CSV table of C-alpha atoms in Angstrom, one decimal:
chain,number,residue,atom,x,y,z
A,76,MET,CA,-18.5,42.0,31.2
A,77,ASP,CA,-15.3,40.0,31.9
A,78,PHE,CA,-12.8,41.9,33.9
A,79,ALA,CA,-10.5,38.9,34.7
A,80,ARG,CA,-6.9,39.9,34.6
A,81,ASP,CA,-3.9,37.9,33.5
A,82,LYS,CA,-0.5,37.7,35.3
A,83,ASN,CA,0.4,41.1,33.9
A,84,GLY,CA,-2.7,42.7,35.3
A,85,LYS,CA,-4.4,43.1,31.9
A,86,THR,CA,-8.0,42.4,31.0
A,87,GLU,CA,-8.7,40.6,27.7
A,88,ALA,CA,-9.7,43.9,26.0
A,89,GLU,CA,-6.4,45.5,27.1
A,90,PHE,CA,-4.4,42.4,26.0
A,91,LEU,CA,-6.0,42.4,22.6
A,92,ARG,CA,-5.6,46.1,22.1
A,93,GLU,CA,-1.8,45.8,22.6
A,94,TYR,CA,-1.4,42.4,20.9
A,95,ASP,CA,1.2,42.5,18.0
A,96,ALA,CA,0.7,39.6,15.6
A,97,SER,CA,3.8,40.7,13.6
A,98,LEU,CA,6.0,39.3,16.4
A,99,TYR,CA,5.0,35.7,15.4
A,100,PHE,CA,5.7,33.8,12.2
A,101,CYS,CA,2.6,33.6,10.0
A,102,PRO,CA,2.8,30.9,7.2
A,103,SER,CA,0.7,31.1,4.1
A,104,VAL,CA,-2.3,28.8,3.7
A,105,THR,CA,-3.5,27.2,0.5
A,106,VAL,CA,-6.1,24.6,-0.4
A,107,ASP,CA,-6.0,21.8,-3.0
A,108,ALA,CA,-8.9,19.8,-4.5
A,109,VAL,CA,-8.3,16.1,-5.3
A,110,LEU,CA,-11.1,14.7,-7.5
A,111,TYR,CA,-10.6,11.0,-8.2
A,112,ARG,CA,-12.2,7.8,-9.5
A,113,VAL,CA,-11.3,4.3,-8.5
A,114,ILE,CA,-10.5,2.2,-11.7
A,115,SER,CA,-8.9,-0.9,-10.2
A,116,ALA,CA,-6.9,-2.1,-7.2
A,117,ASP,CA,-3.8,-0.2,-8.4
A,118,THR,CA,-5.3,2.5,-10.7
A,119,LEU,CA,-7.1,5.8,-10.1
A,120,ARG,CA,-8.3,8.6,-12.3
A,121,VAL,CA,-7.3,12.0,-11.0
A,122,LEU,CA,-8.1,15.5,-12.2
A,123,LEU,CA,-5.1,17.7,-12.6
A,124,ILE,CA,-4.5,21.2,-14.0
A,125,ARG,CA,-1.4,22.3,-16.0
A,126,ARG,CA,0.2,25.3,-14.3
A,127,GLY,CA,0.2,28.4,-16.4
A,128,GLY,CA,2.7,30.3,-14.2
A,129,HIS,CA,5.7,29.9,-11.9
A,130,PRO,CA,6.6,27.9,-9.9
A,131,TYR,CA,6.5,24.6,-11.8
A,132,LEU,CA,5.3,26.2,-15.0
A,133,GLY,CA,3.8,23.6,-17.3
A,134,LYS,CA,3.8,20.9,-14.6
A,135,TYR,CA,0.6,19.3,-13.4
A,136,ALA,CA,-1.0,20.0,-10.0
A,137,PHE,CA,-4.3,19.8,-8.2
A,138,PRO,CA,-6.8,22.7,-8.7
A,139,GLY,CA,-6.1,25.0,-5.7
A,140,GLY,CA,-4.7,28.2,-4.5
A,141,PHE,CA,-4.3,30.7,-1.6
A,142,VAL,CA,-7.1,31.2,0.9
A,143,ASP,CA,-8.3,34.8,0.9
A,144,LYS,CA,-8.2,37.0,4.0
A,145,ASP,CA,-11.9,36.7,4.9
A,146,GLU,CA,-12.5,33.2,3.5
A,147,SER,CA,-12.7,29.7,5.1
A,148,CYS,CA,-10.7,26.9,3.7
A,149,GLU,CA,-13.9,25.1,2.7
A,150,ASN,CA,-15.1,28.1,0.7
A,151,ALA,CA,-11.6,28.6,-0.8
A,152,VAL,CA,-11.3,25.1,-2.2
A,153,LEU,CA,-14.8,25.3,-3.9
A,154,ARG,CA,-13.9,28.7,-5.4
A,155,GLU,CA,-10.5,27.5,-6.7
A,156,LEU,CA,-11.9,24.3,-8.1
A,157,HIS,CA,-14.6,26.3,-10.0
A,158,GLU,CA,-12.2,29.0,-11.2
A,159,GLU,CA,-9.6,26.5,-12.5
A,160,THR,CA,-11.8,23.8,-13.9
A,161,GLY,CA,-15.4,25.1,-14.1
A,162,ILE,CA,-16.6,22.4,-11.8
A,163,ALA,CA,-19.1,23.4,-9.1
A,164,GLY,CA,-21.6,21.9,-6.7
A,165,LEU,CA,-19.4,19.1,-5.3
A,166,ARG,CA,-19.2,18.1,-1.7
A,167,LEU,CA,-15.6,17.7,-0.7
A,168,SER,CA,-14.2,16.3,2.6
A,169,GLN,CA,-10.8,17.1,4.2
A,170,LEU,CA,-8.2,14.5,3.3
A,171,VAL,CA,-5.0,15.7,5.0
A,172,THR,CA,-3.1,18.9,6.0
A,173,VAL,CA,0.4,19.1,4.7
A,174,SER,CA,3.0,21.3,6.4
A,175,THR,CA,6.4,20.0,5.2
A,176,PRO,CA,8.6,23.2,5.5
A,177,ASP,CA,10.1,23.1,2.0
A,178,ARG,CA,6.9,22.0,0.1
A,179,ASP,CA,6.5,25.3,-1.8
A,180,PRO,CA,9.6,27.2,-3.2
A,181,ARG,CA,7.8,30.5,-2.8
A,182,CYS,CA,7.3,30.6,0.9
A,183,ARG,CA,6.4,28.5,4.0
A,184,ASN,CA,3.0,27.2,2.9
A,185,ILE,CA,0.6,24.9,4.7
A,186,THR,CA,-2.0,23.3,2.4
A,187,VAL,CA,-5.3,21.8,3.4
A,188,VAL,CA,-6.2,19.1,1.0
A,189,TYR,CA,-9.8,18.2,0.2
A,190,CYS,CA,-11.1,15.3,-1.9
A,191,ALA,CA,-14.2,13.9,-3.6
A,192,GLU,CA,-14.9,10.7,-5.5
A,193,ALA,CA,-16.5,11.4,-8.9
A,194,ASP,CA,-19.0,9.1,-10.6
A,195,ASN,CA,-17.4,9.8,-14.0
A,196,ASP,CA,-14.8,12.0,-15.6
A,197,LEU,CA,-16.6,15.3,-15.1
A,198,PRO,CA,-16.2,17.8,-18.0
A,199,VAL,CA,-13.6,20.4,-17.3
A,200,CYS,CA,-12.7,23.8,-18.7
A,201,ALA,CA,-9.4,25.3,-17.7
A,202,GLY,CA,-9.6,28.9,-16.3
A,203,ASP,CA,-7.9,31.4,-14.1
A,204,ASP,CA,-4.1,30.5,-13.9
A,205,ALA,CA,-4.6,26.9,-15.2
A,206,ALA,CA,-3.3,26.5,-18.8
A,207,ASP,CA,-5.1,23.2,-19.1
A,208,ALA,CA,-7.2,20.7,-17.1
A,209,LYS,CA,-7.5,17.0,-17.7
A,210,TRP,CA,-8.2,13.6,-16.2
A,211,PHE,CA,-5.1,11.4,-15.8
A,212,THR,CA,-5.1,7.6,-15.3
A,213,VAL,CA,-2.6,7.1,-12.4
A,214,LYS,CA,-1.2,3.6,-11.8
A,215,VAL,CA,0.5,3.1,-8.4
A,216,CYS,CA,3.4,0.6,-8.4
A,217,GLY,CA,5.0,0.9,-5.0
A,218,GLY,CA,6.9,4.2,-5.1
A,219,THR,CA,6.3,4.7,-8.8
A,220,LEU,CA,3.3,6.6,-10.1
A,221,GLU,CA,2.5,6.2,-13.8
A,222,PHE,CA,0.5,9.1,-15.3
A,223,VAL,CA,-1.3,8.8,-18.7
A,224,ALA,CA,-3.8,11.2,-20.4
A,225,ASP,CA,-4.6,12.0,-24.0
A,226,GLY,CA,-1.4,10.6,-25.4
A,227,GLU,CA,0.7,12.3,-22.7
A,228,SER,CA,2.5,10.2,-20.2
A,229,PHE,CA,5.2,10.5,-17.5
A,230,ASP,CA,6.3,8.7,-14.3
A,231,CYS,CA,7.0,10.1,-10.8
A,232,LYS,CA,9.2,8.2,-8.4
A,233,LEU,CA,9.0,8.4,-4.7
A,234,GLU,CA,10.9,7.1,-1.8
A,235,VAL,CA,7.9,6.3,0.4
A,236,ALA,CA,8.1,6.4,4.2
A,237,HIS,CA,5.4,5.1,6.6
A,238,ASP,CA,4.5,6.1,10.1
A,239,GLY,CA,4.0,3.7,13.1
A,240,PHE,CA,0.4,3.2,12.0
A,241,GLY,CA,1.2,2.1,8.4
A,242,GLN,CA,0.0,5.4,6.9
A,243,ILE,CA,2.1,7.3,4.4
A,244,ASP,CA,4.4,9.8,6.2
A,245,ILE,CA,4.2,12.7,3.8
A,246,ASN,CA,6.8,14.8,5.6
A,247,ASN,CA,9.4,12.1,5.3
A,248,THR,CA,8.5,10.7,1.9
A,249,LYS,CA,10.9,11.9,-0.7
A,250,ILE,CA,10.4,12.8,-4.4
A,251,VAL,CA,13.2,11.1,-6.3
A,252,ASP,CA,11.9,12.1,-9.8
A,253,ARG,CA,8.8,14.4,-10.0
A,254,GLY,CA,8.2,13.7,-13.7
A,255,GLY,CA,5.4,16.1,-14.8
A,256,THR,CA,4.1,16.8,-11.3
A,257,ALA,CA,4.2,20.1,-9.3
A,258,PHE,CA,4.9,20.7,-5.6
A,259,ASP,CA,4.4,17.5,-3.5
A,260,HIS,CA,1.2,16.5,-5.2
A,261,ALA,CA,2.5,13.1,-6.3
A,262,LYS,CA,3.0,12.4,-2.6
A,263,ILE,CA,-0.6,13.4,-1.9
A,264,ILE,CA,-1.9,11.0,-4.6
A,265,CYS,CA,0.2,8.2,-2.9
A,266,TYR,CA,-1.3,9.2,0.4
A,267,LEU,CA,-4.9,9.0,-1.0
A,268,TYR,CA,-4.1,5.6,-2.5
A,269,ASN,CA,-2.9,4.4,0.9
A,270,VAL,CA,-6.0,5.7,2.6
A,271,LEU,CA,-8.4,4.1,0.1
A,272,THR,CA,-6.5,0.8,0.4
A,273,ARG,CA,-6.7,0.9,4.2
A,274,ARG,CA,-10.4,1.5,3.9
A,275,ASN,CA,-10.8,-1.4,1.6
A,276,GLN,CA,-12.0,0.9,-1.2
A,277,LEU,CA,-9.4,-0.4,-3.6
């Protein structure tokens, strides 16, 4: 048994018994699932859901949501993807963690973004709080993203910033016109496009 004591003379058991987590800021954590296909050097297919509730009601976002209390981020993203699109059984890998302070109007929210490349447009069935789910063709033209799906189209304009390594700097990239997109998800698509380009996958 470990009886080592800290500078206040407390053992670890004593420290934990008296620890007050409420003294520290605790942000919310969400997950997002980015399913994509590479079409050409400047074009992707991306799965998006139309939000059925506030904030950004009616706008398009990635399938995703809040991580439950006793759930890992890896399990949460698979659960949210299945609940909102009906898709199950995919292997997703972590793409990026986004912690920009004002990225969610509800609260300080850090999201862990996962991605997977699909072989084709997987069939989807919107569920849970998703009003619709569909595959969009997204053409990336510098800071402009052109979205097209089933006769629906819109543009999103970004003021793109890069870090010292040439990667997209999500925190300092600005949304000039979000078009039909929710949260900062257009910035994440731009980030994914940059990653794929740097890996010579586009």
